[in-house]
PDB file of C-alpha atoms in Angstrom:
ATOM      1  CA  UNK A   1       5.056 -12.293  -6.545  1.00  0.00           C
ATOM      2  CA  UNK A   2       6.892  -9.119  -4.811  1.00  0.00           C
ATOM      3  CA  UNK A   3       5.309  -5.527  -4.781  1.00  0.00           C
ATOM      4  CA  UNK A   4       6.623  -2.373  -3.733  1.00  0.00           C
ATOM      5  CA  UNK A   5       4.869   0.218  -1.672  1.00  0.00           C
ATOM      6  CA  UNK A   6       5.621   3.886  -1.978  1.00  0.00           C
ATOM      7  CA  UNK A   7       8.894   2.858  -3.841  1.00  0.00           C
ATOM      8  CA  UNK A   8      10.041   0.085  -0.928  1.00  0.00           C
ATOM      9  CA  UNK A   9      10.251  -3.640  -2.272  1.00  0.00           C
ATOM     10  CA  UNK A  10       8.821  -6.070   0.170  1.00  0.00           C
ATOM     11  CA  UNK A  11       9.137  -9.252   0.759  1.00  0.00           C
ATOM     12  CA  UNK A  12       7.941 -11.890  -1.810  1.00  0.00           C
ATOM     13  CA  UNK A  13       4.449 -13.430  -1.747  1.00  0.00           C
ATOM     14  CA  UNK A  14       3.699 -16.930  -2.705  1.00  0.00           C
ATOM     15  CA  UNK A  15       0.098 -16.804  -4.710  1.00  0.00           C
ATOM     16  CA  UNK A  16      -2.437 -19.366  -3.696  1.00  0.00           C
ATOM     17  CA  UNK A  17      -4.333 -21.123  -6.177  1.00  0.00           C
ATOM     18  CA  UNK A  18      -7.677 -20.702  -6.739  1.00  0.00           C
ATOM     19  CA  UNK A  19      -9.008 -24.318  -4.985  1.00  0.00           C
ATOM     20  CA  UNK A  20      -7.691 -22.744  -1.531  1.00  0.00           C
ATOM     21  CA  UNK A  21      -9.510 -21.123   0.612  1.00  0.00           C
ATOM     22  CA  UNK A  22      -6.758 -20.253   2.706  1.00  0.00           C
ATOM     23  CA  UNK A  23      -4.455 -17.385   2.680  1.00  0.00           C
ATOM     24  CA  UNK A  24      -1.324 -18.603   2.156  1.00  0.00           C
ATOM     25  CA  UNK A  25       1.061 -15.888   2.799  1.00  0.00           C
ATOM     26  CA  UNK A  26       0.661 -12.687   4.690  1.00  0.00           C
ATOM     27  CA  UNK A  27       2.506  -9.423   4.766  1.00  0.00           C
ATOM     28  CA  UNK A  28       2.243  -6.456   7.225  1.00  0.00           C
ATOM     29  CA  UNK A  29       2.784  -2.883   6.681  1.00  0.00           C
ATOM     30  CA  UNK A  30       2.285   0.070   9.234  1.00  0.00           C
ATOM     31  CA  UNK A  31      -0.895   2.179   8.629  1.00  0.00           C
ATOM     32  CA  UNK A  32      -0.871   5.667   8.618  1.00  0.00           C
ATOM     33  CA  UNK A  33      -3.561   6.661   7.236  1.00  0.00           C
ATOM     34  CA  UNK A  34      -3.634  10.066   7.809  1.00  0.00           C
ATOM     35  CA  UNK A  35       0.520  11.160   6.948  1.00  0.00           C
ATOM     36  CA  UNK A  36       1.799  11.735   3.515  1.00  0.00           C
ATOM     37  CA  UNK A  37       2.989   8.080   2.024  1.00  0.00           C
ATOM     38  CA  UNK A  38       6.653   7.009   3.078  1.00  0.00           C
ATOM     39  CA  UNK A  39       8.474   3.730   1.554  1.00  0.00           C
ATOM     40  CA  UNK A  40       6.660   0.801   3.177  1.00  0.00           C
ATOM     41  CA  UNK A  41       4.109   2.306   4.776  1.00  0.00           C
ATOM     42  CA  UNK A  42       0.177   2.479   3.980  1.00  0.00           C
ATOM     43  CA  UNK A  43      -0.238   6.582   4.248  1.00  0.00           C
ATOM     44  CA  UNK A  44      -2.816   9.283   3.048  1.00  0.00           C
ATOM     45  CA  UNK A  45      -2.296   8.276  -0.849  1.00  0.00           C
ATOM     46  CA  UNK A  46       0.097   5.130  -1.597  1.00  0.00           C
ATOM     47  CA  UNK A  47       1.697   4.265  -4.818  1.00  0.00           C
ATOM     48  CA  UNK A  48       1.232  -0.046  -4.941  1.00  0.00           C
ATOM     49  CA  UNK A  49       3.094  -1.831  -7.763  1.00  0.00           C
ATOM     50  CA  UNK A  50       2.974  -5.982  -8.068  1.00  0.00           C
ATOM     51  CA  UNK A  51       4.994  -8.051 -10.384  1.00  0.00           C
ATOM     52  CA  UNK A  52       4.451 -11.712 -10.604  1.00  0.00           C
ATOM     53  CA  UNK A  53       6.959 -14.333 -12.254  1.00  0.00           C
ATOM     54  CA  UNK A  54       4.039 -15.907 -14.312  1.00  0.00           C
ATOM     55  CA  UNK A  55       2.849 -12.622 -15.650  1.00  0.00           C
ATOM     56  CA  UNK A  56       5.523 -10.607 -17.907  1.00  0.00           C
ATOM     57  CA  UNK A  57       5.450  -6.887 -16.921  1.00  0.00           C
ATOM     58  CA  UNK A  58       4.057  -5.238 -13.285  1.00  0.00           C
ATOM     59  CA  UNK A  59       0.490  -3.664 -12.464  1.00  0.00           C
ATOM     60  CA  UNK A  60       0.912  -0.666 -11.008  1.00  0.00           C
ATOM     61  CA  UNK A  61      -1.850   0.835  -8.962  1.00  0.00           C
ATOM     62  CA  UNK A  62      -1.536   4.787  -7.968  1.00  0.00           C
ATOM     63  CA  UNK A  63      -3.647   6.660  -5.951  1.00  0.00           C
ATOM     64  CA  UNK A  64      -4.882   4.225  -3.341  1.00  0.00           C
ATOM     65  CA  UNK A  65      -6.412   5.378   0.262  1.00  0.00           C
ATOM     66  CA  UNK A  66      -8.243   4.057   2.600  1.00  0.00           C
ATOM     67  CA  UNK A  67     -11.694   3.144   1.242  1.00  0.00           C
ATOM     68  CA  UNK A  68     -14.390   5.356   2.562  1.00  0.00           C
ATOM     69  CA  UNK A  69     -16.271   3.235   6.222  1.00  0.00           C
ATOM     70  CA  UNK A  70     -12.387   2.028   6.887  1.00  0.00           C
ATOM     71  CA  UNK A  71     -12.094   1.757  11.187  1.00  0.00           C
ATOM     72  CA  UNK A  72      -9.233   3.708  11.846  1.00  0.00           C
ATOM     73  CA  UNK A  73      -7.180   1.139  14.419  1.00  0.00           C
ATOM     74  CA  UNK A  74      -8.459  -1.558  12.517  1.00  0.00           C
ATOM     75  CA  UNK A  75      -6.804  -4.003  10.391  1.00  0.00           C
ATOM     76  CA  UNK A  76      -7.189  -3.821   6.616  1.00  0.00           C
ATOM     77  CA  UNK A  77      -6.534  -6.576   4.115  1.00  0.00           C
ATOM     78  CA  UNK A  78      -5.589  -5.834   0.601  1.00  0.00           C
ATOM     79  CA  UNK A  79      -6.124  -8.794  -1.770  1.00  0.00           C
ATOM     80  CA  UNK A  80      -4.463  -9.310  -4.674  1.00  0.00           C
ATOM     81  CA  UNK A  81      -5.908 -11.148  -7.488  1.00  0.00           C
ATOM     82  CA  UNK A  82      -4.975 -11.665 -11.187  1.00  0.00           C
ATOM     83  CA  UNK A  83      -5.579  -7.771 -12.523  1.00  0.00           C
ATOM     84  CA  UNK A  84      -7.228  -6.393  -9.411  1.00  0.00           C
ATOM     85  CA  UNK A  85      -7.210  -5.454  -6.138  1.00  0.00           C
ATOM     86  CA  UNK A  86     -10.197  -5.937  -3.113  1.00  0.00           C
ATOM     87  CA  UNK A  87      -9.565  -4.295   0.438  1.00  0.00           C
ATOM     88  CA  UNK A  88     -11.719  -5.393   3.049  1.00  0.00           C
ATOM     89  CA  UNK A  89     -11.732  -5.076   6.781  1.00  0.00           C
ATOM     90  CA  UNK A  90     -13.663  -6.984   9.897  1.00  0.00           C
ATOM     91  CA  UNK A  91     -14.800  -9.080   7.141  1.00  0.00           C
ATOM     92  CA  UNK A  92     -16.622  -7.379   4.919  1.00  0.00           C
ATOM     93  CA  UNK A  93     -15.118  -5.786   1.322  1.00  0.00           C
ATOM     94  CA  UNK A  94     -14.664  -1.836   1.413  1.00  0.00           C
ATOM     95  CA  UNK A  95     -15.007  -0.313  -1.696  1.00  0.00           C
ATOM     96  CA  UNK A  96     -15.300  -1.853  -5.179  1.00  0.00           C
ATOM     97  CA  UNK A  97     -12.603  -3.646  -7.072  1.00  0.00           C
ATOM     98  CA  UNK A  98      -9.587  -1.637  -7.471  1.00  0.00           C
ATOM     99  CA  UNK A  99      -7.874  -2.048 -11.397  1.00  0.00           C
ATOM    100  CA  UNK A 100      -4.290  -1.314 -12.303  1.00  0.00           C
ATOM    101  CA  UNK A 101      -4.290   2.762 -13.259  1.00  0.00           C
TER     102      UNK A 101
END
């Protein structure tokens, strides 16, 4: 699986399956939050598109932000499932599910 944030490809994900309950790959981006989007970085509004090998075509998801409660200098996680996204933060999910625009 490889996505691309605000047009910058980055590096390739292995999925898990769904008997984990691990995460078992991670990748980091720099947060700013509060600066126009830049290739590879989480800004104000990001552009997120994810292609996987065992799905033919992408899902691209436009217009993403930081989900209203998000801590500022706080870690996010953005998980991707099969046809949605979840971001959640000091363990709790932020937001509802997110779907491909």
């Amino acid at each position: 699986m490889t996505s691309t944030l605000n047009t910058k490809v980055l590096s390739e994900l292995k999925p898990s399956e769904a008997k984990h309950n691990y995460i078992p790959d991670s990748l980091s981006v720099r947060r700013e939050p509060t600066n126009a989007p830049t290739p590879g970085v989480w800004g104000r509004i990001n552009t997120l598109v994810i292609k996987s090998k065992a799905v033919s075509g992408s899902q691209t998801y436009n217009d993403l932000h930081d989900p209203e409660g998000a801590a500022p200098n706080t870690e996010m996680l953005l998980w991707v499932f099969d046809g949605y996204l979840v971001i959640s933060q000091l363990g709790k999910q932020l937001g509802e599910k997110i779907y491909p625009s």
